[in-house]
Coordinates of C-alpha atoms and ligand atoms in Angstrom, one line a residue:
M1 CA 37.8 50.6 105.9
H2 CA 38.4 52.5 102.5
Q3 CA 37.8 56.3 103.2
P4 CA 37.3 59.4 100.9
P5 CA 40.3 60.6 100.2
A6 CA 39.8 64.2 102.1
A7 CA 39.0 62.2 104.9
R8 CA 42.8 60.6 105.2
R9 CA 43.8 64.0 106.7
S10 CA 42.3 62.8 110.4
P11 CA 38.5 63.4 110.6
A12 CA 37.7 66.0 113.0
L13 CA 34.1 66.4 111.7
D14 CA 31.6 63.6 110.7
A15 CA 30.2 65.1 107.8
V16 CA 30.4 68.0 105.3
I17 CA 27.8 69.6 103.3
V18 CA 28.4 71.2 100.1
G19 CA 25.5 73.7 99.4
S20 CA 22.4 74.8 101.7
G21 CA 20.1 74.4 99.6
P22 CA 16.8 72.6 101.1
N23 CA 18.3 69.5 100.1
G24 CA 21.9 70.7 101.8
L25 CA 19.4 71.4 104.6
A26 CA 17.7 68.6 104.9
A27 CA 20.9 66.3 104.6
A28 CA 22.5 68.1 107.5
V29 CA 19.6 68.3 110.0
T30 CA 19.0 64.6 109.8
L31 CA 22.8 63.8 110.4
A32 CA 23.2 66.1 113.2
R33 CA 20.2 65.1 114.8
A34 CA 21.7 61.6 114.5
G35 CA 24.4 63.5 117.0
L36 CA 26.9 63.6 114.2
S37 CA 29.4 66.6 114.2
V38 CA 28.0 68.6 110.3
E39 CA 29.6 71.5 108.9
V40 CA 27.8 73.4 105.5
L41 CA 29.9 74.7 103.3
E42 CA 28.2 77.2 101.0
A43 CA 29.3 79.2 97.9
Q44 CA 27.2 82.1 98.2
E45 CA 26.9 84.8 100.9
T46 CA 23.4 83.9 102.1
V47 CA 21.8 80.5 102.9
G48 CA 19.3 78.5 101.3
G49 CA 19.9 78.2 97.7
G50 CA 16.9 78.1 96.1
A51 CA 14.5 79.0 99.0
R52 CA 16.3 82.6 99.6
T53 CA 14.5 85.8 100.0
L54 CA 16.4 88.8 99.6
N55 CA 16.0 92.5 99.4
L56 CA 17.3 93.2 95.5
G57 CA 17.8 96.8 96.2
L58 CA 14.6 97.7 93.8
A59 CA 12.9 101.4 93.8
A60 CA 15.8 102.2 96.3
D61 CA 14.4 106.0 96.2
R62 CA 11.2 105.0 97.6
P63 CA 10.2 104.9 101.2
G64 CA 10.5 101.6 102.4
A65 CA 12.0 99.8 99.7
S66 CA 14.3 98.6 101.5
A67 CA 12.3 96.5 103.8
L68 CA 11.2 94.8 100.3
L69 CA 12.0 91.4 100.0
H70 CA 11.7 89.2 96.4
D71 CA 12.2 85.1 96.5
V72 CA 15.1 85.1 94.2
C73 CA 14.2 81.4 93.3
S74 CA 11.3 79.5 94.6
A75 CA 8.0 81.4 95.9
V76 CA 5.2 78.8 96.1
H77 CA 5.4 75.5 98.1
P78 CA 3.2 72.9 97.6
M79 CA 5.6 70.5 98.7
A80 CA 5.6 72.6 102.0
L81 CA 2.5 70.7 103.4
A82 CA 3.0 67.5 101.6
S83 CA 6.6 66.4 101.8
P84 CA 7.1 63.6 104.1
F85 CA 10.3 65.0 105.3
L86 CA 9.1 68.4 105.6
L87 CA 5.7 67.0 107.6
D88 CA 7.8 65.1 109.9
F89 CA 9.9 68.3 110.6
D90 CA 6.4 69.6 110.8
L91 CA 7.5 73.6 109.7
A92 CA 3.9 75.2 111.4
S93 CA 5.1 74.4 114.9
R94 CA 8.5 76.1 114.1
G95 CA 7.1 79.0 113.4
V96 CA 6.8 79.3 109.8
E97 CA 3.5 80.4 108.7
L98 CA 2.1 79.0 105.3
A99 CA -0.5 80.9 103.8
V100 CA -2.5 79.2 101.9
P101 CA -4.7 81.5 99.1
E102 CA -8.1 79.5 98.5
L103 CA -7.1 80.4 94.5
S104 CA -4.2 77.5 93.8
Y105 CA -3.4 78.5 90.4
A106 CA -5.3 80.1 87.0
Q107 CA -4.8 80.1 83.7
P108 CA -6.1 83.8 81.8
L109 CA -7.6 83.5 78.3
D110 CA -8.2 86.4 76.0
D111 CA -11.7 85.9 75.2
E112 CA -13.3 84.2 77.3
P113 CA -13.5 84.2 81.8
A114 CA -10.0 82.6 83.2
A115 CA -9.8 78.9 84.1
L116 CA -9.6 78.7 87.9
A117 CA -8.3 75.8 90.0
W118 CA -9.8 76.3 93.7
R119 CA -8.4 74.4 97.1
D120 CA -12.4 73.1 96.8
L121 CA -12.8 70.7 94.1
D122 CA -16.5 71.0 93.7
R123 CA -15.7 75.1 93.5
T124 CA -13.5 74.1 90.5
T125 CA -15.7 72.0 89.0
A126 CA -18.8 74.4 89.0
G127 CA -16.4 77.0 87.2
L128 CA -14.9 74.5 84.3
G129 CA -18.6 74.1 82.9
A130 CA -19.2 71.0 80.6
D131 CA -15.8 69.6 81.8
G132 CA -15.9 70.1 85.4
P133 CA -17.3 66.5 85.9
A134 CA -14.4 65.1 83.9
W135 CA -12.5 67.6 86.1
K136 CA -13.6 66.0 89.5
R137 CA -13.8 62.3 88.0
F138 CA -9.7 62.7 86.6
F139 CA -8.7 64.4 90.1
E140 CA -11.0 63.5 92.8
P141 CA -9.3 59.7 93.4
F142 CA -6.3 61.2 94.3
A143 CA -7.3 64.8 95.9
D144 CA -8.6 62.0 98.6
H145 CA -5.1 60.1 99.0
I146 CA -3.0 63.1 98.8
E147 CA -0.2 60.9 101.1
E148 CA -0.2 58.1 98.2
I149 CA 0.4 60.2 95.6
V150 CA 2.6 62.0 97.1
W151 CA 5.4 58.8 98.3
L152 CA 4.4 57.8 94.2
S153 CA 6.4 61.3 93.0
L154 CA 8.5 62.0 96.0
G155 CA 9.7 58.7 96.4
D156 CA 13.6 57.4 95.8
K157 CA 12.1 55.4 93.1
R158 CA 14.2 52.4 94.6
S159 CA 11.6 51.3 97.3
L160 CA 7.9 51.0 98.2
P161 CA 7.3 53.2 100.7
A162 CA 4.5 51.9 103.5
A163 CA 1.5 54.2 102.6
L164 CA 1.7 52.6 98.9
R165 CA 1.5 48.9 100.1
S166 CA -2.0 47.8 100.4
P167 CA -4.1 46.5 97.5
A168 CA -6.3 49.6 97.3
A169 CA -3.0 52.1 97.5
L170 CA -1.5 50.0 94.6
A171 CA -4.4 50.5 92.3
R172 CA -5.1 53.9 92.9
S173 CA -1.3 54.2 92.0
T174 CA -1.4 52.1 89.3
Q175 CA -4.4 54.9 88.0
F176 CA -2.7 57.7 89.1
M177 CA 0.4 56.0 86.5
A178 CA -2.0 55.3 83.5
R179 CA -3.5 58.9 83.7
L180 CA 0.0 60.2 83.9
F181 CA 1.1 58.2 80.5
Q182 CA -1.9 59.4 79.0
Q183 CA -1.6 63.1 79.8
G184 CA 1.8 62.6 78.5
T185 CA 1.1 61.7 74.8
P186 CA -1.3 63.5 72.1
A187 CA -4.6 61.5 73.8
W188 CA -4.3 64.2 76.7
N189 CA -7.2 65.8 75.1
L190 CA -9.2 62.6 75.4
P191 CA -10.5 63.5 79.1
L192 CA -11.1 67.1 78.6
R193 CA -13.0 69.5 75.9
T194 CA -13.4 72.5 76.4
E195 CA -10.6 74.8 76.2
P196 CA -10.4 76.3 79.6
A197 CA -10.3 72.8 81.2
R198 CA -7.5 71.9 78.5
A199 CA -5.8 75.4 79.3
L200 CA -6.0 75.1 82.8
F201 CA -4.3 71.1 83.0
A202 CA -1.4 72.9 80.5
G203 CA -0.5 75.4 82.5
V204 CA 0.1 73.5 85.5
A205 CA 2.0 70.7 83.3
S206 CA 4.6 73.6 82.4
H207 CA 5.8 73.6 85.9
A208 CA 8.3 71.1 83.9
I209 CA 9.8 73.3 81.2
G210 CA 9.5 71.2 77.8
T211 CA 7.9 69.4 75.6
L212 CA 4.0 69.7 76.4
P213 CA 3.1 67.0 76.5
S214 CA 5.4 64.8 77.7
P215 CA 5.6 62.2 80.8
A216 CA 7.3 64.8 83.0
T217 CA 5.0 67.6 82.1
A218 CA 2.3 65.2 82.9
A219 CA 4.1 64.1 86.2
A220 CA 4.3 67.5 87.1
A221 CA 0.9 68.2 86.3
M222 CA -0.8 65.5 88.2
L223 CA 1.0 65.5 90.9
L224 CA 0.7 69.7 91.4
A225 CA -3.0 69.5 90.1
T226 CA -3.6 67.1 92.7
L227 CA -1.9 69.2 95.6
A228 CA -3.8 72.0 94.6
H229 CA -7.5 70.5 95.8
G230 CA -5.9 68.8 98.8
A231 CA -3.5 71.1 101.1
G232 CA -3.5 73.9 98.9
W233 CA -0.2 75.7 97.0
P234 CA 1.1 77.9 100.0
I235 CA 3.3 80.7 100.3
P236 CA 5.3 80.7 103.8
V237 CA 4.6 84.0 105.5
G238 CA 7.9 86.4 104.7
G239 CA 9.3 84.3 101.8
S240 CA 10.8 81.3 101.3
Q241 CA 13.7 82.3 103.6
A242 CA 11.0 81.0 106.4
I243 CA 11.9 77.4 105.2
T244 CA 15.7 77.4 105.0
D245 CA 15.6 80.0 108.2
A246 CA 14.0 77.1 110.3
L247 CA 15.8 74.2 109.0
A248 CA 19.0 76.0 109.8
A249 CA 18.1 77.3 113.1
D250 CA 17.4 73.7 113.6
L251 CA 20.8 72.7 112.6
A252 CA 22.4 74.9 115.1
A253 CA 20.3 73.1 117.9
H254 CA 21.9 70.7 117.1
G255 CA 25.3 71.5 117.2
G256 CA 25.8 71.6 113.1
T257 CA 27.1 75.2 111.5
I258 CA 27.3 76.7 108.0
R259 CA 30.0 78.9 106.6
T260 CA 29.1 80.8 103.9
G261 CA 31.1 82.2 101.1
V262 CA 33.2 78.8 100.4
L263 CA 32.9 77.6 97.1
I264 CA 34.7 74.3 96.7
E265 CA 35.9 74.0 93.4
T266 CA 38.4 70.3 94.1
A267 CA 38.4 67.9 96.7
A268 CA 41.4 69.4 98.1
D269 CA 38.9 72.7 99.8
L270 CA 37.1 70.0 101.4
P271 CA 37.9 69.7 105.2
P272 CA 38.8 66.3 106.7
A273 CA 35.6 64.3 107.3
R274 CA 34.1 60.8 107.4
S275 CA 31.6 61.7 105.0
Y276 CA 30.7 64.3 102.4
L277 CA 27.1 65.0 101.1
L278 CA 27.2 67.5 97.9
D279 CA 24.4 69.6 97.3
T280 CA 25.5 70.4 93.8
S281 CA 24.9 69.7 90.5
A282 CA 26.3 66.4 88.9
G283 CA 28.6 68.1 86.8
T284 CA 30.3 70.0 90.1
A285 CA 30.1 67.3 91.6
A286 CA 32.0 65.0 88.9
R287 CA 34.7 68.3 88.7
I288 CA 35.2 68.3 92.7
W289 CA 36.0 64.4 92.8
D290 CA 37.1 64.0 89.5
A291 CA 40.0 61.6 89.3
S292 CA 38.9 59.8 92.7
L293 CA 35.2 59.2 90.9
P294 CA 35.1 56.0 89.4
A295 CA 35.0 56.2 85.7
T296 CA 31.6 55.0 85.0
A297 CA 30.4 57.2 87.7
R298 CA 32.3 60.1 86.3
A299 CA 31.1 59.3 82.9
G300 CA 27.3 58.9 84.3
L301 CA 27.9 62.3 86.1
T302 CA 29.1 64.5 83.1
R303 CA 26.5 62.6 80.7
F304 CA 23.7 63.9 82.6
G305 CA 22.0 66.8 80.4
H306 CA 20.6 69.9 81.2
G307 CA 17.0 71.0 80.7
D308 CA 15.5 74.2 79.1
A309 CA 15.7 77.5 81.4
A310 CA 13.9 79.9 83.2
A311 CA 14.7 83.9 82.8
K312 CA 13.5 85.2 86.1
V313 CA 12.0 89.4 86.4
D314 CA 11.3 90.6 89.8
F315 CA 9.1 94.0 89.7
V316 CA 8.2 96.2 91.8
L317 CA 4.4 97.3 92.1
S318 CA 2.6 100.5 93.1
G319 CA -1.1 98.6 93.6
P320 CA -2.3 95.3 92.9
V321 CA -1.8 93.8 89.3
P322 CA -5.2 95.2 87.1
W323 CA -6.0 91.7 85.9
R324 CA -9.1 91.8 83.6
D325 CA -11.2 88.6 85.2
P326 CA -11.6 90.5 88.7
E327 CA -11.7 86.5 90.1
L328 CA -7.4 86.6 89.3
T329 CA -6.9 89.0 92.1
A330 CA -7.4 85.9 94.5
A331 CA -5.0 84.0 92.8
G332 CA -1.4 82.7 94.5
T333 CA 0.1 81.3 91.3
L334 CA -0.8 82.5 87.5
H335 CA 0.1 80.6 84.7
L336 CA 0.5 82.6 81.1
G337 CA 0.5 81.6 77.9
G338 CA -3.2 81.2 76.6
T339 CA -4.6 78.3 75.3
R340 CA -3.4 74.9 75.3
E341 CA -2.0 75.1 71.5
Q342 CA -0.4 78.3 72.3
M343 CA 1.3 76.8 74.9
V344 CA 2.3 73.9 73.4
A345 CA 3.9 76.3 70.1
A346 CA 5.5 78.3 72.8
E347 CA 7.4 75.4 74.5
A348 CA 8.1 73.6 71.4
E349 CA 9.8 76.9 70.2
V350 CA 12.0 76.6 73.3
T351 CA 13.1 73.3 73.1
S352 CA 14.0 74.0 69.5
G353 CA 16.7 76.6 70.7
R354 CA 14.4 79.7 69.8
L355 CA 12.8 82.7 72.5
P356 CA 8.6 82.5 71.5
E357 CA 7.9 86.2 71.4
R358 CA 5.0 85.2 73.9
P359 CA 6.9 82.7 76.5
V360 CA 5.0 80.4 79.4
V361 CA 5.3 83.0 81.9
L362 CA 4.2 81.9 85.5
V363 CA 3.7 84.8 87.9
S364 CA 3.1 84.5 92.0
D365 CA 1.7 87.7 93.9
P366 CA 2.8 87.0 97.2
T367 CA 1.4 89.8 98.7
V368 CA -2.7 87.9 97.8
A369 CA -2.0 85.6 100.7
D370 CA 0.5 87.6 102.6
P371 CA -0.4 91.1 102.9
S372 CA 3.0 92.0 104.9
R373 CA 5.0 90.9 101.7
E374 CA 3.1 94.9 100.5
V375 CA 5.6 97.8 102.4
A376 CA 4.7 101.5 102.0
G377 CA 1.8 101.0 99.1
L378 CA 4.8 99.0 97.0
R379 CA 4.5 95.0 96.4
P380 CA 6.9 92.5 95.0
L381 CA 5.6 90.7 91.8
W382 CA 7.8 87.0 91.2
T383 CA 7.7 85.9 87.5
Y384 CA 9.5 83.8 85.1
A385 CA 9.7 83.1 81.3
H386 CA 10.6 80.0 80.0
V387 CA 13.7 80.7 77.4
P388 CA 16.1 78.2 75.7
A389 CA 19.0 77.0 77.9
G390 CA 21.7 79.6 78.1
C391 CA 19.5 82.3 76.7
P392 CA 21.2 85.7 77.3
V393 CA 18.0 87.5 76.5
D394 CA 17.0 90.4 79.1
V395 CA 13.0 89.0 79.2
T396 CA 11.6 92.2 81.2
E397 CA 9.3 93.1 77.7
H398 CA 8.0 89.8 77.1
I399 CA 7.0 89.2 80.4
T400 CA 5.7 92.5 80.6
A401 CA 3.7 92.4 77.5
Q402 CA 2.2 88.9 78.3
I403 CA 1.1 90.4 82.0
E404 CA -0.6 93.4 79.5
R405 CA -2.3 90.9 77.6
F406 CA -4.5 89.9 80.6
A407 CA -4.0 92.7 82.5
P408 CA -4.4 95.9 80.3
G409 CA -2.9 98.4 82.3
F410 CA -0.2 96.6 84.3
R411 CA 2.8 98.6 82.6
D412 CA 1.0 102.0 85.0
V413 CA 2.3 99.6 88.1
I414 CA 5.4 99.0 87.9
V415 CA 7.6 101.1 90.0
D416 CA 10.7 98.4 89.5
S417 CA 12.2 95.6 88.0
A418 CA 15.3 93.1 87.2
C419 CA 16.1 90.3 85.2
V420 CA 18.3 87.6 85.5
P421 CA 18.4 85.9 82.2
A422 CA 18.9 82.1 82.1
S423 CA 22.9 82.5 80.8
E424 CA 23.3 84.2 84.4
M425 CA 21.1 82.5 86.6
S426 CA 24.4 80.0 88.1
E427 CA 25.6 83.5 88.8
H428 CA 23.8 83.3 92.0
N429 CA 23.4 79.4 92.4
E430 CA 26.0 77.1 90.7
N431 CA 23.5 74.2 90.4
Y432 CA 21.1 76.2 87.8
A433 CA 23.7 76.0 85.0
G434 CA 22.3 78.0 81.6
G435 CA 18.9 78.7 83.6
D436 CA 18.2 75.2 84.3
I437 CA 16.5 75.8 87.5
A438 CA 15.8 71.7 87.9
A439 CA 19.7 70.7 88.2
G440 CA 19.6 68.5 85.4
T441 CA 17.1 67.3 82.3
V442 CA 13.6 66.4 84.0
S443 CA 11.8 63.2 81.9
L444 CA 10.2 59.8 83.2
Y445 CA 14.0 58.6 82.5
R446 CA 15.9 60.9 84.2
M447 CA 13.3 60.9 87.6
V448 CA 15.0 57.2 87.8
A449 CA 18.4 57.6 86.2
R450 CA 18.9 60.5 88.2
P451 CA 22.0 61.9 87.6
R452 CA 22.7 58.1 86.3
L453 CA 21.7 54.7 85.9
T454 CA 22.4 52.9 89.3
W455 CA 21.4 51.3 92.0
D456 CA 22.0 53.7 94.6
P457 CA 21.7 57.0 92.4
Y458 CA 22.8 59.2 95.6
S459 CA 26.0 57.3 96.0
L460 CA 29.0 59.1 93.9
G461 CA 30.7 55.7 94.0
I462 CA 33.5 56.4 96.5
P463 CA 32.3 55.2 100.1
G464 CA 31.0 58.0 102.1
V465 CA 30.6 60.6 99.6
Y466 CA 26.9 61.5 98.5
L467 CA 25.0 63.9 95.9
C468 CA 22.2 64.9 98.1
S469 CA 20.8 67.5 95.5
A470 CA 18.0 67.9 92.9
A471 CA 20.0 66.4 90.4
T472 CA 19.1 62.8 92.3
P473 CA 15.5 61.2 92.8
P474 CA 12.7 62.6 93.0
G475 CA 13.8 66.0 91.5
P476 CA 13.4 69.4 91.4
G477 CA 11.3 71.1 94.2
V478 CA 11.6 72.7 97.7
H479 CA 10.8 69.3 99.4
G480 CA 14.2 68.6 100.8
M481 CA 13.9 64.3 100.0
N482 CA 16.8 64.3 97.9
G483 CA 18.7 65.3 101.3
W484 CA 16.8 62.9 103.6
F485 CA 17.1 60.0 101.7
A486 CA 21.0 60.7 100.8
A487 CA 21.5 61.7 104.6
Q488 CA 19.7 57.9 105.4
R489 CA 22.2 56.1 103.5
A490 CA 24.9 58.0 104.5
L491 CA 23.8 56.8 108.4
R492 CA 23.3 53.2 107.6
H493 CA 26.4 52.8 105.4
V494 CA 28.9 55.3 107.0
F495 CA 27.7 55.5 110.4
G496 CA 25.3 52.3 111.1
L497 CA 23.2 54.8 112.7
P498 CA 18.8 54.7 112.6
V499 CA 17.5 57.5 110.9
P500 CA 16.5 60.0 113.6
S501 CA 13.3 61.9 114.4
L502 CA 12.8 64.8 112.8
A503 CA 9.9 65.9 115.5
P504 CA 10.3 69.6 116.9
G505 CA 11.6 69.8 120.8
R506 CA 13.9 66.3 120.3
Ligands
FAD1 C1 13.6 80.6 89.4 C2 13.3 79.6 89.9 C3 12.1 79.4 90.7 C4 11.6 78.1 91.6 N1 10.2 77.8 92.0 C5 10.1 77.1 92.7 C6 8.7 77.1 93.3 O1 8.2 77.8 93.3 N2 8.4 76.0 94.0 C7 9.4 75.0 94.1 O2 9.4 74.1 95.1 N3 10.8 74.8 93.4 C8 10.8 76.0 92.7 N4 12.2 76.0 92.2 C9 13.1 74.8 92.4 C10 13.8 75.1 93.4 O3 14.0 76.2 93.9 C11 14.5 73.6 93.7 O4 14.5 72.7 93.0 C12 15.5 73.4 95.1 O5 15.5 74.8 95.5 C13 16.6 72.8 94.9 O6 17.6 72.4 96.1 P1 18.7 71.9 96.2 O7 19.3 71.8 97.9 O8 18.9 70.3 95.5 O9 19.8 72.9 95.6 P2 19.3 74.3 95.3 O10 18.8 75.3 96.5 O11 19.7 74.9 94.0 O12 20.7 74.9 96.4 C14 22.2 74.2 96.3 C15 23.1 74.9 97.0 O13 24.6 74.7 96.9 C16 25.4 75.6 96.3 N5 26.8 75.2 95.6 C17 26.5 74.6 94.3 N6 27.7 74.1 94.1 C18 28.8 75.0 95.0 C19 29.5 74.5 95.5 N7 30.9 74.3 94.3 N8 30.4 74.9 96.4 C20 29.7 75.7 97.7 N9 28.2 75.6 97.4 C21 27.7 75.2 96.3 C22 24.4 76.9 95.8 O14 25.4 78.4 95.9 C23 23.3 76.3 96.4 O15 23.0 77.2 97.6 C24 12.8 77.0 91.8 C25 13.8 77.5 91.4 C26 14.4 78.3 90.5 C27 15.6 78.6 89.9

């Protein structure tokens, strides 16, 4: 049998996973549960990649500050209650408490009340006035059939999942795609006539950083807004690390190990194994396997480009954000950018390489859902701004001003803050080169041809070697689907084993 180069040194391990992000751990758990010996190698000193919660040493002179926790990347987890991988894994029965705010997300506006997306679709409809019925007509068919929409969005783009096989499901999927394509073009203004509803949709679309509107931003909006009116947008109690810790504990329970502080630069750094799964960027995968890769695969990996970026600011506050609209104190997540037109203009500046004066800013206040995050009167606030790729600017003032715009007096509750500019994002996670938190361009084409156009996007073209990160379908987010799909292929092709159950206690 043809084997990966490192395996020729008599493998002691069945599988080595490079990277301990949610996808690396999803792959590791799946393989370990199939009875294989698995080792995860992680460059950083802590486990979890984009799902880590750390004390950042902020407000160090304040009593209790050493217990303050910040989500260094992801904070809000619509996929935790929707991803087929995480649903099978069953976070709740493993003690992960997912606190779900009643107000999923909100869009503050300058001269009128904020637009609010409640979990309750009828409450949302009531608040959106003239556009309420249109919002309801738009999302109701999908909010009532979450499983289908999730499989449509989080599938491997290569197979037709069981949830989509009935004629009714196929009809709904067609309707979903038709709306998605409409919302990805200038025709996105057609169904919604008033500013609050239009801005609310633009805000949720901005989870995909890039031109508004575009098919990629529309896809993000359609999935996330549908989930907001379904299971909601949960915040794990204690932070995103709770998801990582549950995956790592299951791996350990099935004999898997994790070694941290191990940066893999070339294939020679890898221990012998029968299979390798890389939770890395496409570029890193190309660098590691280099000359062993078939030329077409290497060209495809190196051609996979990066998208625009995020610059993160973590704040410590002495109290809640003093939002002008009191309804906003219930929001777990807020999208700041003002009107639809203002957000379109800000994102256009970013795509043309300029840092806008008022960038689009995402905010999560975890204490709203999880009061345990407040320590001795101090609370963390998670924010990031959209910026051009590789932007070296400290955006603390940009974000502070954008929040102050909708929350006069915000500056008075700031105790401390720390910024990670886009240019430095890769220092704490190599996958986010230049601040691209999606680990590669997000477009409709790049959701299918991710990272390259081939029938098996997980295969790196070397038998037994797979890419399993967000640089593969279905793309970014903490859902574990990429890792799960890649592990299923390794099980089938390398080991001839069936896919194991993920159920707790098995
Ligand atoms: C600021 C920010 C906010 C986000 N917010 C959200 C959110 O609220 N909700 C959400 O669902 N998603 C969010 N995301 C996206 C989400 O975190 C990622 O899509 C997700 O973590 C991708 O998982 P992954 O396993 O593919 O890769 P990652 O989580 O990026 O993990 C990759 C791991 O591989 C390691 N690694 C890489 N190269 C090597 C190497 N050569 N050797 C050894 N180790 C290596 C890295 O150190 C890292 O630990 C956010 C991301 C960022 C950065």
